[in-house]
Short mmCIF file of C-alpha atoms in Angstrom, two decimals:
data_model
loop_
_atom_site.label_atom_id
_atom_site.label_comp_id
_atom_site.label_asym_id
_atom_site.label_seq_id
_atom_site.Cartn_x
_atom_site.Cartn_y
_atom_site.Cartn_z
CA MET Q 11 0.00 0.00 0.00
CA LEU Q 12 2.79 2.40 0.92
CA SER Q 13 4.77 1.58 -2.23
CA GLY Q 14 1.64 2.10 -4.32
CA PHE Q 15 1.08 5.50 -2.71
CA ILE Q 16 4.70 6.52 -3.36
CA ASP Q 17 4.34 5.52 -7.01
CA THR Q 18 1.36 7.87 -7.37
CA LEU Q 19 3.19 10.89 -5.94
CA PRO Q 20 4.70 12.19 -9.24
CA GLY Q 21 1.31 12.05 -10.95
CA ALA Q 22 -0.39 13.71 -7.98
CA ALA Q 23 2.26 16.43 -7.96
CA ALA Q 24 1.86 17.09 -11.70
CA GLN Q 25 -1.92 17.24 -11.44
CA GLY Q 26 -1.68 19.35 -8.29
CA ILE Q 27 0.50 21.91 -10.10
CA ILE Q 28 -2.04 22.20 -12.92
CA TRP Q 29 -4.85 22.70 -10.42
CA GLY Q 30 -2.54 25.06 -8.55
CA ILE Q 31 -2.54 27.31 -11.62
CA MET Q 32 -6.32 27.35 -11.32
CA ALA Q 33 -5.88 28.23 -7.63
CA ILE Q 34 -3.87 31.30 -8.66
CA GLY Q 35 -6.90 32.48 -10.61
CA VAL Q 36 -9.12 31.82 -7.59
CA TYR Q 37 -6.69 33.74 -5.37
CA ILE Q 38 -7.12 36.85 -7.51
CA THR Q 39 -10.88 37.00 -6.97
CA TYR Q 40 -11.06 35.45 -3.50
CA ARG Q 41 -8.19 37.23 -1.77
CA ILE Q 42 -7.35 40.30 -3.85
CA LEU Q 43 -10.79 41.32 -5.11
CA ASP Q 44 -12.81 39.82 -2.22
CA PHE Q 45 -15.24 38.43 -4.81
CA ALA Q 46 -16.85 34.99 -4.39
CA ASP Q 47 -16.62 33.89 -8.03
CA LEU Q 48 -18.24 30.56 -8.90
CA THR Q 49 -17.57 31.06 -12.62
CA VAL Q 50 -14.47 28.88 -12.36
CA ASP Q 51 -16.52 25.66 -12.30
CA GLY Q 52 -17.51 26.50 -15.86
CA SER Q 53 -14.51 28.44 -17.18
CA ILE Q 54 -12.04 25.63 -16.46
CA GLY Q 55 -14.19 23.38 -18.63
CA THR Q 56 -14.37 26.09 -21.28
CA GLY Q 57 -10.59 26.21 -21.40
CA GLY Q 58 -10.42 22.44 -21.86
CA ALA Q 59 -13.19 22.37 -24.47
CA VAL Q 60 -11.76 25.22 -26.55
CA PHE Q 61 -8.26 23.78 -26.41
CA ALA Q 62 -9.48 20.33 -27.45
CA MET Q 63 -11.44 21.56 -30.46
CA CYS Q 64 -8.69 23.96 -31.57
CA THR Q 65 -6.09 21.19 -31.37
CA ILE Q 66 -8.26 18.68 -33.22
CA SER Q 67 -8.85 21.24 -35.96
CA GLY Q 68 -5.09 21.36 -36.54
CA MET Q 69 -4.06 24.50 -34.67
CA ASN Q 70 -0.68 24.85 -33.03
CA ILE Q 71 -0.63 23.82 -29.34
CA TYR Q 72 0.48 27.26 -28.17
CA VAL Q 73 -2.12 29.03 -30.30
CA SER Q 74 -4.76 26.71 -28.84
CA LEU Q 75 -3.61 27.63 -25.32
CA VAL Q 76 -3.89 31.35 -26.11
CA ILE Q 77 -7.40 30.92 -27.54
CA ALA Q 78 -8.42 28.90 -24.45
CA PHE Q 79 -7.09 31.71 -22.26
CA ILE Q 80 -9.10 34.29 -24.24
CA ALA Q 81 -12.24 32.13 -23.93
CA GLY Q 82 -11.80 32.13 -20.14
CA CYS Q 83 -11.36 35.90 -20.20
CA ILE Q 84 -14.69 36.24 -22.03
CA ALA Q 85 -16.35 34.09 -19.34
CA GLY Q 86 -14.94 36.36 -16.66
CA LEU Q 87 -16.13 39.39 -18.62
CA ALA Q 88 -19.68 37.97 -18.65
CA THR Q 89 -19.65 37.56 -14.86
CA GLY Q 90 -18.26 41.07 -14.47
CA ILE Q 91 -21.03 42.54 -16.63
CA PHE Q 92 -23.70 40.60 -14.75
CA HIS Q 93 -22.40 42.03 -11.49
CA THR Q 94 -21.52 45.60 -12.42
CA VAL Q 95 -24.05 46.44 -15.15
CA PHE Q 96 -27.04 44.40 -13.96
CA GLY Q 97 -26.30 44.74 -10.26
CA ILE Q 98 -26.43 41.00 -9.62
CA PRO Q 99 -24.66 39.87 -6.40
CA PRO Q 100 -21.24 38.21 -6.94
CA ILE Q 101 -22.29 34.64 -6.09
CA LEU Q 102 -25.39 34.74 -8.29
CA ALA Q 103 -23.48 36.38 -11.15
CA GLY Q 104 -20.94 33.56 -11.04
CA ILE Q 105 -23.65 30.91 -10.89
CA LEU Q 106 -25.43 32.41 -13.91
CA THR Q 107 -22.25 32.36 -16.00
CA GLN Q 108 -21.41 28.87 -14.76
CA LEU Q 109 -24.83 27.58 -15.84
CA ALA Q 110 -24.54 29.28 -19.23
CA LEU Q 111 -21.07 27.82 -19.76
CA TYR Q 112 -22.40 24.28 -19.37
CA SER Q 113 -24.40 24.72 -22.57
CA VAL Q 114 -21.62 26.74 -24.21
CA ASN Q 115 -19.08 23.99 -23.53
CA LEU Q 116 -21.46 21.38 -24.95
CA ASP Q 117 -21.89 23.49 -28.07
CA ILE Q 118 -18.13 23.92 -28.42
CA MET Q 119 -17.40 20.17 -28.24
CA GLY Q 120 -20.65 18.98 -29.83
CA GLN Q 121 -20.80 16.20 -27.23
CA SER Q 122 -20.21 15.63 -23.53
CA ASN Q 123 -16.52 14.80 -23.91
CA GLN Q 124 -13.78 14.94 -26.48
CA ALA Q 125 -10.80 12.57 -26.52
CA LEU Q 126 -7.28 13.86 -27.19
CA ASN Q 127 -4.86 11.26 -28.50
CA SER Q 128 -1.47 11.96 -26.91
CA SER Q 129 0.30 9.88 -29.56
CA LYS Q 130 -1.13 12.10 -32.29
CA TYR Q 131 -0.38 15.50 -30.73
CA SER Q 132 2.75 16.87 -29.07
CA PHE Q 133 1.24 17.88 -25.74
CA LEU Q 134 3.16 19.91 -23.20
CA VAL Q 135 1.90 17.83 -20.28
CA ASN Q 136 0.86 14.19 -20.20
CA MET Q 137 0.07 11.79 -17.38
CA LEU Q 138 2.35 9.24 -19.03
CA TYR Q 139 5.34 11.59 -18.62
CA THR Q 140 4.94 12.97 -15.13
CA LYS Q 141 8.47 14.36 -14.71
CA LYS Q 142 8.19 16.41 -17.89
CA SER Q 143 4.68 17.50 -16.85
CA ILE Q 144 5.97 18.70 -13.47
CA LEU Q 145 8.75 20.75 -15.10
CA VAL Q 146 6.41 22.26 -17.70
CA GLY Q 147 3.81 22.99 -15.02
CA LEU Q 148 6.40 24.75 -12.86
CA ALA Q 149 7.52 26.78 -15.87
CA PHE Q 150 3.93 27.95 -16.41
CA VAL Q 151 3.62 28.73 -12.69
CA ALA Q 152 6.81 30.80 -12.71
CA ALA Q 153 5.74 32.75 -15.81
CA ILE Q 154 2.22 33.43 -14.50
CA ILE Q 155 3.45 34.53 -11.07
CA ALA Q 156 6.10 36.79 -12.61
CA ILE Q 157 3.53 38.49 -14.86
CA LEU Q 158 1.03 38.90 -12.03
CA TYR Q 159 3.72 40.22 -9.68
CA TRP Q 160 4.59 42.87 -12.25
CA PHE Q 161 0.95 43.67 -13.07
CA PHE Q 162 -0.21 44.11 -9.48
CA GLY Q 163 2.75 46.40 -8.89
CA THR Q 164 1.47 48.83 -11.54
CA GLU Q 165 -0.95 51.67 -10.89
CA LEU Q 166 -3.84 49.62 -12.30
CA GLY Q 167 -2.87 46.64 -10.19
CA HIS Q 168 -2.77 48.77 -7.05
CA SER Q 169 -6.20 50.19 -7.87
CA ILE Q 170 -7.59 46.64 -8.16
CA ARG Q 171 -6.11 45.85 -4.75
CA ALA Q 172 -7.65 48.99 -3.35
CA THR Q 173 -11.02 47.97 -4.78
CA GLY Q 174 -10.80 44.64 -2.98
CA ASN Q 175 -9.67 46.21 0.31
CA ASN Q 176 -12.22 49.01 0.54
CA GLN Q 177 -14.55 49.85 -2.34
CA ASN Q 178 -15.93 53.01 -0.76
CA MET Q 179 -12.47 54.42 -0.10
CA ALA Q 180 -11.35 53.45 -3.60
CA ARG Q 181 -14.30 55.26 -5.16
CA ALA Q 182 -13.63 58.29 -2.95
CA ASN Q 183 -10.14 58.41 -4.48
CA GLY Q 184 -11.52 58.46 -8.02
CA ILE Q 185 -11.04 54.75 -8.80
CA ASN Q 186 -13.56 53.12 -11.12
CA THR Q 187 -14.26 50.03 -9.01
CA ASN Q 188 -16.62 48.44 -11.54
CA VAL Q 189 -13.97 48.45 -14.25
CA ASN Q 190 -11.42 47.05 -11.81
CA LYS Q 191 -13.76 44.21 -10.86
CA ILE Q 192 -14.25 43.30 -14.50
CA ILE Q 193 -10.50 43.37 -15.19
CA ALA Q 194 -9.76 41.13 -12.20
CA LEU Q 195 -12.49 38.67 -13.18
CA VAL Q 196 -11.22 38.59 -16.77
CA ILE Q 197 -7.64 37.84 -15.65
CA SER Q 198 -8.76 35.31 -13.07
CA ASN Q 199 -10.93 33.25 -15.40
CA GLY Q 200 -8.37 33.49 -18.19
CA ILE Q 201 -5.84 31.80 -15.89
CA VAL Q 202 -8.46 29.24 -14.83
CA ALA Q 203 -9.22 28.41 -18.46
CA LEU Q 204 -5.49 28.06 -19.15
CA SER Q 205 -5.28 25.48 -16.37
CA GLY Q 206 -8.27 23.74 -17.95
CA ALA Q 207 -6.41 23.55 -21.26
CA LEU Q 208 -3.39 22.04 -19.50
CA LEU Q 209 -5.63 19.62 -17.61
CA ALA Q 210 -7.23 18.44 -20.87
CA GLN Q 211 -3.75 17.69 -22.21
CA PHE Q 212 -2.69 15.92 -19.03
CA GLN Q 213 -5.69 13.61 -18.74
CA GLY Q 214 -6.11 13.11 -22.49
CA PHE Q 215 -9.65 14.43 -22.86
CA ALA Q 216 -11.93 17.38 -22.27
CA ASP Q 217 -15.17 16.68 -20.44
CA ILE Q 218 -18.28 18.70 -19.71
CA ASN Q 219 -17.98 17.86 -16.01
CA MET Q 220 -14.23 18.40 -15.63
CA GLY Q 221 -14.79 21.63 -13.73
CA ARG Q 222 -17.37 20.35 -11.26
CA GLY Q 223 -16.19 21.30 -7.77
CA ALA Q 224 -13.28 23.34 -9.12
CA ILE Q 225 -14.03 26.31 -6.88
CA VAL Q 226 -13.86 24.06 -3.81
CA ILE Q 227 -10.48 22.67 -4.88
CA GLY Q 228 -9.23 26.17 -5.66
CA LEU Q 229 -10.31 27.53 -2.29
CA ALA Q 230 -8.84 24.50 -0.55
CA ALA Q 231 -5.50 25.05 -2.32
CA VAL Q 232 -5.47 28.73 -1.31
CA ILE Q 233 -6.38 27.95 2.31
CA ILE Q 234 -3.90 25.06 2.60
CA GLY Q 235 -1.13 27.30 1.28
CA GLU Q 236 -2.04 30.05 3.73
CA VAL Q 237 -2.32 27.70 6.71
CA ILE Q 238 1.07 26.08 6.10
CA PHE Q 239 3.07 28.99 4.67
CA GLY Q 240 1.12 32.04 5.87
CA LYS Q 241 3.75 33.13 8.38
CA LEU Q 242 6.68 32.38 6.07
CA PHE Q 243 5.42 33.74 2.74
CA LYS Q 244 4.70 37.47 3.12
CA ASN Q 245 5.67 38.46 -0.42
CA PHE Q 246 2.83 38.60 -2.99
CA ALA Q 247 4.62 36.26 -5.40
CA LEU Q 248 5.27 33.74 -2.63
CA LYS Q 249 1.61 33.87 -1.60
CA LEU Q 250 0.64 32.90 -5.15
CA PHE Q 251 3.21 30.10 -5.08
CA ALA Q 252 1.80 28.92 -1.75
CA ALA Q 253 -1.57 28.43 -3.47
CA VAL Q 254 0.13 26.19 -6.04
CA ILE Q 255 1.81 24.17 -3.27
CA GLY Q 256 -1.61 23.92 -1.63
CA GLY Q 257 -2.95 22.34 -4.81
CA VAL Q 258 -0.14 19.77 -4.80
CA ILE Q 259 -0.74 18.93 -1.13
CA TYR Q 260 -4.46 18.54 -1.80
CA TYR Q 261 -3.88 15.99 -4.56
CA ILE Q 262 -1.29 14.12 -2.53
CA VAL Q 263 -3.87 13.77 0.25
CA ILE Q 264 -6.45 12.56 -2.27
CA SER Q 265 -3.92 10.03 -3.61
CA LEU Q 266 -3.37 8.81 -0.06
CA VAL Q 267 -7.11 8.35 0.40
CA ILE Q 268 -7.31 6.34 -2.83
CA SER Q 269 -4.29 4.20 -1.88
CA LEU Q 270 -6.03 3.21 1.35
CA GLY Q 271 -8.45 1.22 -0.78
CA LEU Q 272 -11.51 3.26 0.05
CA PRO Q 273 -14.49 2.89 -2.35
CA ALA Q 274 -14.11 4.92 -5.54
CA ASN Q 275 -17.79 5.88 -5.34
CA ASP Q 276 -17.03 7.76 -2.12
CA LEU Q 277 -14.16 9.81 -3.56
CA LYS Q 278 -16.26 12.99 -3.74
CA LEU Q 279 -17.30 12.46 -0.12
CA PHE Q 280 -13.71 12.06 1.04
CA SER Q 281 -12.66 15.05 -1.06
CA ALA Q 282 -15.32 17.17 0.64
CA ILE Q 283 -14.16 15.97 4.07
CA VAL Q 284 -10.52 16.80 3.27
CA VAL Q 285 -11.46 20.26 2.02
CA ALA Q 286 -13.71 20.89 5.04
CA LEU Q 287 -10.87 19.98 7.42
CA PHE Q 288 -8.42 22.36 5.77
CA LEU Q 289 -10.99 25.14 5.48
CA GLY Q 290 -11.73 24.76 9.19
CA VAL Q 291 -8.11 25.14 10.27
CA PRO Q 292 -8.09 28.99 10.24
CA TYR Q 293 -11.22 29.03 12.42
CA TRP Q 294 -9.74 26.56 14.89
CA LYS Q 295 -6.50 28.53 15.03
CA SER Q 296 -8.38 31.76 15.75
CA LYS Q 297 -10.28 30.10 18.60
CA VAL Q 298 -7.06 28.78 20.14
CA ILE Q 299 -5.46 32.23 19.89
CA ARG Q 300 -8.50 33.83 21.58
CA LYS Q 301 -8.31 31.34 24.45
CA LYS Q 302 -4.63 32.16 24.96
CA ILE Q 303 -5.28 35.92 24.93
CA LYS Q 304 -8.28 35.93 27.30
CA PRO Q 305 -6.44 34.78 30.45
CA GLN Q 306 -3.71 37.35 29.81
CA GLY Q 307 -6.32 40.10 29.41
CA GLY Q 308 -8.10 38.97 32.60
CA ALA Q 309 -4.88 39.00 34.57
CA ALA Q 310 -4.08 42.48 33.32
CA ASN Q 311 -7.52 43.75 34.32
CA ALA Q 312 -7.17 42.19 37.76
#
């Protein structure tokens, strides 16, 4: 059992890195913008669907990746318009786009799933070549983090941060918060769709349900990274990298659960339990800290 688990580690790490890229997109909306965006459950599938059809039609792999990224950006734009123009609350705006993308993704592929023959196409990542997939995934992570680190250091990037921190104060300083929300959602879902394109390559197919539960995995990756590396990683770039590491840890835990021989039908249940445990850690830590502070405060008052 232990040897079987060890054998699955490279594959879990490669898949975790790909989902970690998705977690970077989630981090932008969840932590920077303070926007609960459920679009990602649909946009990751959009990225996979667009990439699959572009590749099958004979397009270059890199061109297909760019088009998948743009498709994700359009999905984010739709959510941004629903929220800013129509005044729909963030969660509902994301749900609306997510529902629409289910039909859009079906229309793109023409069926519920689309196979990608790895022997026919020169994919960048592949579950049969995990070491190469890990290196390529890390290269994408480094490039994305570097670009985002530069972008959020610009005036526009700072205004997006200000929008997430305090909208009223941002507006008082002449910042167009609605435009900033749309830009952040566009970037976020573009990155999510890019991870979907990589995931389609890695697993060898694009599926209509490949994004189901993606937001939960993304949030889990972000939280896991913050819980483990929160005190060590203060730099913005390192915080993004922590989210990627969180994705790897999540998939290693899932691999461990599978290696224990637990029923495959209960995988979603165990995944939910794992995510719930990690999401609960910050709350438990805050309660422990409060208990430690209270006696000190009481002694001081006495």
